[in-house]
Short mmCIF file of C-alpha atoms and ligand atoms in Angstrom, two decimals:
data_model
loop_
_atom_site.label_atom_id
_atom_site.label_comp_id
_atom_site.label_asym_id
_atom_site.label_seq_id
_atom_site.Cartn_x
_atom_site.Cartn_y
_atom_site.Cartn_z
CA UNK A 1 -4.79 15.60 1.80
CA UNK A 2 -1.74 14.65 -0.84
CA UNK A 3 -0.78 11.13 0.07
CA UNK A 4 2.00 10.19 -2.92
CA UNK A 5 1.48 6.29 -1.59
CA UNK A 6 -1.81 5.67 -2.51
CA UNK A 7 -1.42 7.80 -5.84
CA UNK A 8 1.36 5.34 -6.78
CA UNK A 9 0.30 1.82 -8.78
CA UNK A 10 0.45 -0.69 -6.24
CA UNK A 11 2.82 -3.04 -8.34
CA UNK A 12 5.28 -0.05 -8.29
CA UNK A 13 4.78 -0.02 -4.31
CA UNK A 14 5.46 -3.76 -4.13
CA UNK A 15 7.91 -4.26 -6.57
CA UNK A 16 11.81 -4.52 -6.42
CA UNK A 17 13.52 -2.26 -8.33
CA UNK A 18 16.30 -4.14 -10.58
CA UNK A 19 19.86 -3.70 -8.79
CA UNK A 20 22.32 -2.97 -11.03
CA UNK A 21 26.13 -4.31 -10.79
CA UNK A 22 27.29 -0.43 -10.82
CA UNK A 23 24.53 0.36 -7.47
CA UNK A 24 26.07 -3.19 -6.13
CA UNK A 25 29.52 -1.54 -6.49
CA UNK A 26 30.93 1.82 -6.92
CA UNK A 27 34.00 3.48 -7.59
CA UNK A 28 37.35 2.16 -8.67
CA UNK A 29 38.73 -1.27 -8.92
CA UNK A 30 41.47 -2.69 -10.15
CA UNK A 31 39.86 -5.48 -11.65
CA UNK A 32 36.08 -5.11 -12.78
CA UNK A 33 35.11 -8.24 -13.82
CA UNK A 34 31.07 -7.69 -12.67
CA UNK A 35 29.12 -6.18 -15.13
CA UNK A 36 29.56 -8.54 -18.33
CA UNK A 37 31.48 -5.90 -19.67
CA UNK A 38 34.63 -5.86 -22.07
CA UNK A 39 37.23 -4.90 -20.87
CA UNK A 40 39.47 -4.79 -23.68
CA UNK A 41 38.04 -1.35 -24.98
CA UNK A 42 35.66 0.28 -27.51
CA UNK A 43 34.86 -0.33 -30.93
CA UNK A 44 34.81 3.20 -32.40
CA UNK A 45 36.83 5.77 -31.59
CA UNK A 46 35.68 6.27 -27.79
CA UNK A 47 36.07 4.74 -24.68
CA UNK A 48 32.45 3.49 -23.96
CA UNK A 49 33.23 0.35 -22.24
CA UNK A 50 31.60 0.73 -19.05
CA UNK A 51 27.81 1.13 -17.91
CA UNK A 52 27.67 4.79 -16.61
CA UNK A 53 26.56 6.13 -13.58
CA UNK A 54 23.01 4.66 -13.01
CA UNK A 55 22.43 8.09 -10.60
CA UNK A 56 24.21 10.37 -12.73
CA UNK A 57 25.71 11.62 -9.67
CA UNK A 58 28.26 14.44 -11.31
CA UNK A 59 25.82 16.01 -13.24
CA UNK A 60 23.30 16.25 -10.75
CA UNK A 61 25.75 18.14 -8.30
CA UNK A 62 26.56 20.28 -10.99
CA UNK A 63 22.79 20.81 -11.61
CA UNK A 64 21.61 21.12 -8.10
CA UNK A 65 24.08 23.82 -7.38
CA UNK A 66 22.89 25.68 -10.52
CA UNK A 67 19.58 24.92 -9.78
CA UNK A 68 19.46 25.50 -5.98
CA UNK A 69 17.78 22.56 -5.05
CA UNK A 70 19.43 19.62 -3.44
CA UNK A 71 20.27 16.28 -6.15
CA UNK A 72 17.24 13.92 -3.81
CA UNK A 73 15.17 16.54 -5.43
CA UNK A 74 16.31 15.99 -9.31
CA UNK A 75 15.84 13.22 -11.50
CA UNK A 76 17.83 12.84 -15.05
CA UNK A 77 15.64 11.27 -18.12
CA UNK A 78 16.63 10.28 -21.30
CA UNK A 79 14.85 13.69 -22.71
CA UNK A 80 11.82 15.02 -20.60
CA UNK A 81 10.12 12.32 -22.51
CA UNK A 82 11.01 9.93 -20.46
CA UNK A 83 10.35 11.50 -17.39
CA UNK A 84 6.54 12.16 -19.18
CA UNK A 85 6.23 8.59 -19.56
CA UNK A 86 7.30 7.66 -16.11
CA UNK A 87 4.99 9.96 -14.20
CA UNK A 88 2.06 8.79 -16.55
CA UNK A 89 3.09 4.30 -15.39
CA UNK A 90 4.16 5.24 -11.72
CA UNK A 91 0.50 6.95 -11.07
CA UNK A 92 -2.31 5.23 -13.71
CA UNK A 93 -3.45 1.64 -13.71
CA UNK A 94 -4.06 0.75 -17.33
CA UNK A 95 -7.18 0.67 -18.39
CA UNK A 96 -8.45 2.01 -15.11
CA UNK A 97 -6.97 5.38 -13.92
CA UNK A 98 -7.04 8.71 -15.90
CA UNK A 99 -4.83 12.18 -16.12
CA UNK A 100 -5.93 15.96 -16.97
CA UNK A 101 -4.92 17.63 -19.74
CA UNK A 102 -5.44 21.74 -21.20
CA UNK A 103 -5.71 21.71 -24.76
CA UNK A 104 -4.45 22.88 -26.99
CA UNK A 105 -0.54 21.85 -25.68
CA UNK A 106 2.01 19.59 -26.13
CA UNK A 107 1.60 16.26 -27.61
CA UNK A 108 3.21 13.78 -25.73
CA UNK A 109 1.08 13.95 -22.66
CA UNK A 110 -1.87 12.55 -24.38
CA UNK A 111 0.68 10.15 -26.39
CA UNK A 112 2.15 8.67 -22.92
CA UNK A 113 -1.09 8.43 -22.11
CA UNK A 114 -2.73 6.44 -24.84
CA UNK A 115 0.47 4.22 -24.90
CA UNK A 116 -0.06 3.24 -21.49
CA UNK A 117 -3.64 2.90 -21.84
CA UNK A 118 -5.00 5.25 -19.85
CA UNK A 119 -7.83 7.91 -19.91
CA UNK A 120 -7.74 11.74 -20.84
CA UNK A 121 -9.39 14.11 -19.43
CA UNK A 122 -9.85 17.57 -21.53
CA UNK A 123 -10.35 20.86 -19.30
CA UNK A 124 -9.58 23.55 -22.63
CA UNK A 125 -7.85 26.29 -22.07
CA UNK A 126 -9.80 29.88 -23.04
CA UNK A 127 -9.82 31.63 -26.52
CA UNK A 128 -6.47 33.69 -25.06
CA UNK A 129 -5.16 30.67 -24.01
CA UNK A 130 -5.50 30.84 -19.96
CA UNK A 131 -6.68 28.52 -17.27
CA UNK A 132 -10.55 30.02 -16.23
CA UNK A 133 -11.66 29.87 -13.06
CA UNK A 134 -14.09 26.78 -14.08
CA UNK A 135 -11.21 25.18 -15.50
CA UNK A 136 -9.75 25.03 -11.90
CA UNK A 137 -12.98 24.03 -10.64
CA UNK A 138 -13.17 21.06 -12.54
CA UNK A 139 -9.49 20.35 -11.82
CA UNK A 140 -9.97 20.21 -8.07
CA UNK A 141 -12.97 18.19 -8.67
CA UNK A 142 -11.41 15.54 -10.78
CA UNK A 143 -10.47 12.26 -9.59
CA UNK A 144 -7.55 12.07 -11.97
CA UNK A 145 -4.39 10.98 -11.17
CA UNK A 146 -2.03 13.71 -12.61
CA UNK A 147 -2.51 17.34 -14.20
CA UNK A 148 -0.11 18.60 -16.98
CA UNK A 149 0.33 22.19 -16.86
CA UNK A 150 2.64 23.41 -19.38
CA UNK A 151 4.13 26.89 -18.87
CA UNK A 152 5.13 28.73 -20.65
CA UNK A 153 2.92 26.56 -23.06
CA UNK A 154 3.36 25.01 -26.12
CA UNK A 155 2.29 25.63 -28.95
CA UNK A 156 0.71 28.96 -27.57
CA UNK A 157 3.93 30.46 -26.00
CA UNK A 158 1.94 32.01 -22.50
CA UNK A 159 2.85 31.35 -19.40
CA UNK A 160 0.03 30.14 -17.44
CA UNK A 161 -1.28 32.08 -14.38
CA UNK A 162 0.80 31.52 -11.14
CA UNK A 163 -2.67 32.29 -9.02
CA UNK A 164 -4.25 29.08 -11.35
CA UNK A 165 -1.71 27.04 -10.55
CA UNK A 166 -1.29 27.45 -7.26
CA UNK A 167 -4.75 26.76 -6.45
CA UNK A 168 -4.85 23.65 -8.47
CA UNK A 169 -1.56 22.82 -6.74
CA UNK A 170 -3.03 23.39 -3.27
CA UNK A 171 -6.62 21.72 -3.65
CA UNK A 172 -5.78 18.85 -6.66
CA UNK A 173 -5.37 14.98 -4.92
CA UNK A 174 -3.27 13.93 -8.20
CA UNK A 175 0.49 14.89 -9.03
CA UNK A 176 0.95 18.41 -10.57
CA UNK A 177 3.13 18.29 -13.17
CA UNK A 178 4.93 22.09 -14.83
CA UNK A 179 6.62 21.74 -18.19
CA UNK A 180 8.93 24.07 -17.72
CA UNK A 181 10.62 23.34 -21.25
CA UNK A 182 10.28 26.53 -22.04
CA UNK A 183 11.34 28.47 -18.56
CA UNK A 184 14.33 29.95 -19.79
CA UNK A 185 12.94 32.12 -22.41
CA UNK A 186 10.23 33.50 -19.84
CA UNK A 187 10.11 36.20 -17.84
CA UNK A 188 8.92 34.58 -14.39
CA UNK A 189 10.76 32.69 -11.83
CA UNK A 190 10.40 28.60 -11.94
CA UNK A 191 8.56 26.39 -10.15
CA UNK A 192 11.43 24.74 -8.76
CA UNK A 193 12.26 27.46 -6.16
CA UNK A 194 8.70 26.74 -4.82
CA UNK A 195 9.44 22.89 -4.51
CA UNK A 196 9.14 22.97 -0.22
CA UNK A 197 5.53 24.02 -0.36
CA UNK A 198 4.11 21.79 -2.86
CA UNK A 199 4.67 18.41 -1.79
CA UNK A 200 2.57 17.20 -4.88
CA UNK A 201 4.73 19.43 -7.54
CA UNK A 202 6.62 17.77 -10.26
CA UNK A 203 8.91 20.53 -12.71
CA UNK A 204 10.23 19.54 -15.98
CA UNK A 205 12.85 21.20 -17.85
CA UNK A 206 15.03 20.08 -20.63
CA UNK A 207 18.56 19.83 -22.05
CA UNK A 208 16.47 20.39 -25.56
CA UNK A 209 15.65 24.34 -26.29
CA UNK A 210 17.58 26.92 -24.12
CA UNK A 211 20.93 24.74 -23.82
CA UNK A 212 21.11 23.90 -27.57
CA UNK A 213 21.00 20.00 -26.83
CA UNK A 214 18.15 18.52 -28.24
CA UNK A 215 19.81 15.96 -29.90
CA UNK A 216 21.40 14.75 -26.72
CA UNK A 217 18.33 13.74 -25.22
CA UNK A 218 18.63 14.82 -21.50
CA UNK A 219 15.69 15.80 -19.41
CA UNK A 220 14.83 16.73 -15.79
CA UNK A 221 12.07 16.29 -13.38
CA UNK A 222 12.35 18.26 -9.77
CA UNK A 223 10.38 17.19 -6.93
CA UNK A 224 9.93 16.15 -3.28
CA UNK A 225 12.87 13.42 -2.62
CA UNK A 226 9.79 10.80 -1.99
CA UNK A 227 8.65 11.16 -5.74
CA UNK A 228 11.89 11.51 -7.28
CA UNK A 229 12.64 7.70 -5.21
CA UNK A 230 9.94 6.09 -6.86
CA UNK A 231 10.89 8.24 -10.19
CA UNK A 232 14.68 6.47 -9.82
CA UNK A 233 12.64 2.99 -8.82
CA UNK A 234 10.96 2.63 -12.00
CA UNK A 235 13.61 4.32 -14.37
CA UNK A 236 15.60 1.77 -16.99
CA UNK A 237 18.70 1.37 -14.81
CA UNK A 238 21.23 3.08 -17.37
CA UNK A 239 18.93 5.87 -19.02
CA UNK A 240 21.26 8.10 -19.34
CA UNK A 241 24.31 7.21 -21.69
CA UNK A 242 28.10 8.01 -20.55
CA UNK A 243 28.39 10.02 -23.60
CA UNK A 244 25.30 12.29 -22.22
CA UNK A 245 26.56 12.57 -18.84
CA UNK A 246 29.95 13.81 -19.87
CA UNK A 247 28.47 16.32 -22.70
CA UNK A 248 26.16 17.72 -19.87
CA UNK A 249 28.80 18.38 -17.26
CA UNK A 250 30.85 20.12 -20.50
CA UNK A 251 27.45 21.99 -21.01
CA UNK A 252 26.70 23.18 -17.21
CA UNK A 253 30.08 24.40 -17.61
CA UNK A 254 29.77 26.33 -20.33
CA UNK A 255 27.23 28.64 -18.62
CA UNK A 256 28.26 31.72 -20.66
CA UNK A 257 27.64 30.17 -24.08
CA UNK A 258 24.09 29.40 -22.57
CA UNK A 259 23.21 33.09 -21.76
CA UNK A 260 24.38 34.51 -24.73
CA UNK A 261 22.05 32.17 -26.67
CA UNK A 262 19.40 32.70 -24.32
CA UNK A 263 19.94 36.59 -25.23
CA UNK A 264 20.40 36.12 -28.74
CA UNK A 265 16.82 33.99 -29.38
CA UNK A 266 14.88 36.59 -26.78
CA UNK A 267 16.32 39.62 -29.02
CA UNK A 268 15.21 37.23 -32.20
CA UNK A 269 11.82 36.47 -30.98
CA UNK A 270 11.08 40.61 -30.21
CA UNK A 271 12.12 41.05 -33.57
CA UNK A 272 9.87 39.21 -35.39
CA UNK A 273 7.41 39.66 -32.64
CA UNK A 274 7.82 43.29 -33.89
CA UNK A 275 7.83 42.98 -37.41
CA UNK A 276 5.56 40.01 -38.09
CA UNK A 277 1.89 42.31 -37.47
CA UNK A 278 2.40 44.79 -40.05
CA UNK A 279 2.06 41.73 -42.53
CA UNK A 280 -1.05 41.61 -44.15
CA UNK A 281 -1.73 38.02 -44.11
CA UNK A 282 -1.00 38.20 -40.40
CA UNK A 283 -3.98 38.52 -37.73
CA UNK A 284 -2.24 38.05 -34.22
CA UNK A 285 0.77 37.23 -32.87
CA UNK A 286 0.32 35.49 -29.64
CA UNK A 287 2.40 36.90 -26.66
CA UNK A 288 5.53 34.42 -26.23
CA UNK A 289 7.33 33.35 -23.18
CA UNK A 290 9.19 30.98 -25.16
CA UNK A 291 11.75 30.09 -28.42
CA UNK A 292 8.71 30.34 -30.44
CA UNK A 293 5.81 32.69 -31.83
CA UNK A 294 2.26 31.56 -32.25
CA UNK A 295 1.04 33.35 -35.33
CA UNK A 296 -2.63 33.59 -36.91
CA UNK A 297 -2.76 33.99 -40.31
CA UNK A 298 -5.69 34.95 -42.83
CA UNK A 299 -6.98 33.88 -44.90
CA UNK A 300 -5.37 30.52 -45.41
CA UNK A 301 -2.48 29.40 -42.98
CA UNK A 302 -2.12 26.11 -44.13
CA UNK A 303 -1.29 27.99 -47.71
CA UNK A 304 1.24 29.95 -46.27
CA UNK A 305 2.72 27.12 -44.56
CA UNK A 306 3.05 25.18 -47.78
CA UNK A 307 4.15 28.38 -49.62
CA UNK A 308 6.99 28.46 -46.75
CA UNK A 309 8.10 24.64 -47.09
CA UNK A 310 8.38 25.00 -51.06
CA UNK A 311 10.83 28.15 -50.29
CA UNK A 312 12.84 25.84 -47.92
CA UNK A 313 11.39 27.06 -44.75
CA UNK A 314 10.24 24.60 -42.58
CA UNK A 315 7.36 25.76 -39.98
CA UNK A 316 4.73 23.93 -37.79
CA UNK A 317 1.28 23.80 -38.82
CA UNK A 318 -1.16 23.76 -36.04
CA UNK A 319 -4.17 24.82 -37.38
CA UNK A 320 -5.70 21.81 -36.93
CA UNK A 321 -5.16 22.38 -32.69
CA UNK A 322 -7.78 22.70 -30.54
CA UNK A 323 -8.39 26.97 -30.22
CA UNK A 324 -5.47 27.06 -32.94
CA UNK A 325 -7.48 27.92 -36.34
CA UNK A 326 -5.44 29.16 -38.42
CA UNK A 327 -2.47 29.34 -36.37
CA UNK A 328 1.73 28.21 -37.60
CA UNK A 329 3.80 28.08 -34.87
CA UNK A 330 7.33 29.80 -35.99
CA UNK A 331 10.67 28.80 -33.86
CA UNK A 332 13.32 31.61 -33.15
CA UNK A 333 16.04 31.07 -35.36
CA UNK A 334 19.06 32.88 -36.18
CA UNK A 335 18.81 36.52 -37.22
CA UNK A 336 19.59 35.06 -40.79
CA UNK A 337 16.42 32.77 -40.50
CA UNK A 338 14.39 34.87 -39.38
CA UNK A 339 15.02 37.28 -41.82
CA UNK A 340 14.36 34.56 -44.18
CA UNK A 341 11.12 33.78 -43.01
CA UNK A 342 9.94 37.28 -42.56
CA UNK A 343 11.20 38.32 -46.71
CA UNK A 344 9.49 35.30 -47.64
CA UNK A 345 6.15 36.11 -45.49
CA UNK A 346 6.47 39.77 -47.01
CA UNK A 347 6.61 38.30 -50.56
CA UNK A 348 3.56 35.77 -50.36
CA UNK A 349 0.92 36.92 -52.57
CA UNK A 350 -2.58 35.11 -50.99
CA UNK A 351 -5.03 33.35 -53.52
C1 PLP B 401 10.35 20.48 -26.43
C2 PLP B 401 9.51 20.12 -25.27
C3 PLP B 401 9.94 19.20 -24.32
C4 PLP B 401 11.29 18.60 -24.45
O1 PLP B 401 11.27 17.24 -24.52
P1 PLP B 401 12.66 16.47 -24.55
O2 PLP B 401 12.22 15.04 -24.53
O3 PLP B 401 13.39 16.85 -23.28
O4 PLP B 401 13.39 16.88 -25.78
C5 PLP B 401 9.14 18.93 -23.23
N1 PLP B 401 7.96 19.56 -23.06
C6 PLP B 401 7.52 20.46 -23.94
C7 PLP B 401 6.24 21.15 -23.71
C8 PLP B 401 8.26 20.75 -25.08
O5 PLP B 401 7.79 21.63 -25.98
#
């Protein structure tokens, strides 16, 4: 029923991909005198005088063994941004083709969209955030060409349904893409080690929250080798700096440092998880699978948000979010910060 060639645009079928002088040649030469390069060195005070590896082939070994999944089956963006853009030109015709999206979540799916002029489809999530059963319905029944689910979600912090997902992922014709950005704060295994039965299943994860890297900008897509091909077909041919590549290997092997943060924002996010209810201003706080808490506030959150900002605290208003009335989302910060932003919640006098 999934057939990824006649999802794909067919320019992107037809077309050559650019070869670059670094896939014409590899490895070490004496003399490299192919790339338009200088040889004489770096302004600055690096060595960046040489176009990196268009395949990023250290880090994905590194990944892939962390990852168990084999590198055909990874592709390296420059943030999952990139990767979000791809899928959106390698499936939609402009001005033709459409994708799915569940409101409220994250941004840039409808932005990739718009930029490449393509339709959006809304299927909303429920009041508690979850995917109903006529959601997936209407899923299966679209003729759209890709489905974000993001899980755990942002801004609401919930992990989707596995049983939701894996019927959309068994009876939807399009690409199913997880946004995993948020996997490593949750307490369910990732998509990725289901990547052999779903040969329509696209997982993104990032460089950006759990590894402390967002301003690196390094993102991941896993997938059946045939999608990550076209993925690698389409990509800019050096998307991923030298400088990236090397601070990523450093990274992957600096796996401790990664866990302890990991522990340190999970035992943050209980905290205030615990503390933020007994606030009277506060109505809910939104079960989190993620760096973040989803917070209702009464009677004015956009009041409290400003109140925060003038004390210095910067939060994320999303009360104007579909299902997200009167919501702020509030990252997991150090204990300090969030000790910060719970005094100054304690303190705020309404009205
Ligand atoms: C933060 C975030 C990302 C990360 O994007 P990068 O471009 O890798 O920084 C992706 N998806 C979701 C849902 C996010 O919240």
């Amino acid at each position: 029923m999934f057939n990824l060639d006649s999802l794909v645009r067919p320019n992107i079928r037809a077309m050559k991909p650019y070869s670059s002088a670094r896939d014409e040649f590899q490895g070490e030469a004496r003399v490299m005198l192919d790339a338009n390069e200088n040889s004489l060195g770096s302004a600055g005070p690096d060595s960046f005088n040489r176009y990196p590896d268009p395949h990023q082939r250290a880090v994905k070994a590194a990944l892939a063994s962390l990852k168990g999944v084999s590198p055909d089956q990874l592709f390296l963006g420059n943030g999952s941004d990139e990767a979000i853009d791809l899928l959106v030109r390698l499936t939609c015709v402009p001005g033709q083709d459409s994708l799915l999206i569940l409101p409220p979540t994250y941004g840039m799916y409808e932005v990739a969209a718009n930029l490449n002029d393509v339709g959006i489809e809304r299927v909303p999530l429920t009041a508690d955030f979850k995917v109903s059963p006529q959601a997936v319905a209407q899923i299966l029944a679209s003729s759209a060409k890709l489905v974000w689910l993001c899980s755990p979600n942002n801004p609401t912090g919930n992990l989707l349904h596995a049983a939701a997902m894996e019927q959309i992922l068994r009876g939807f014709r399009g690409l199913v893409v997880v946004d995993e950005a948020y996997a490593d704060f949750a307490a369910a295994p990732s998509w990725t080690t289901r990547l052999a039965e779903f040969p329509n299943l696209v997982v993104l994860q990032t460089f950006s929250k759990a590894w402390g890297l967002a301003g690196l900008r390094l993102g991941m897509a896993f997938a059946a080798p045939d999608i990550i091909a076209y993925l690698n077909k389409i990509k800019p041919p050096y998307n991923v700096s030298e400088a990236t590549q090397q601070h990523a290997l450093a990274a992957l092997a600096d796996a401790p440092r990664f866990e302890q943060m990991r522990r340190e924002l999970l035992t943050g996010r209980a905290w205030l998880a615990e503390r933020l209810p007994a606030l009277p201003i506060v109505e809910h706080v939104f079960p989190s699978d993620a760096n973040f808490l989803l917070v209702r506030f009464h009677p004015d959150a956009t009041a409290v948000y400003e109140y925060l900002l003038d004390k210095g605290i910067v939060v994320r208003n999303r009360t104007t979010q579909p299902g997200c009335a009167g919501t702020l989302r509030l990252t997991v910060g150090t204990a300090t910060e969030n000790e910060l932003l719970l005094a100054a919640l304690r303190e705020y006098q309404p009205g």
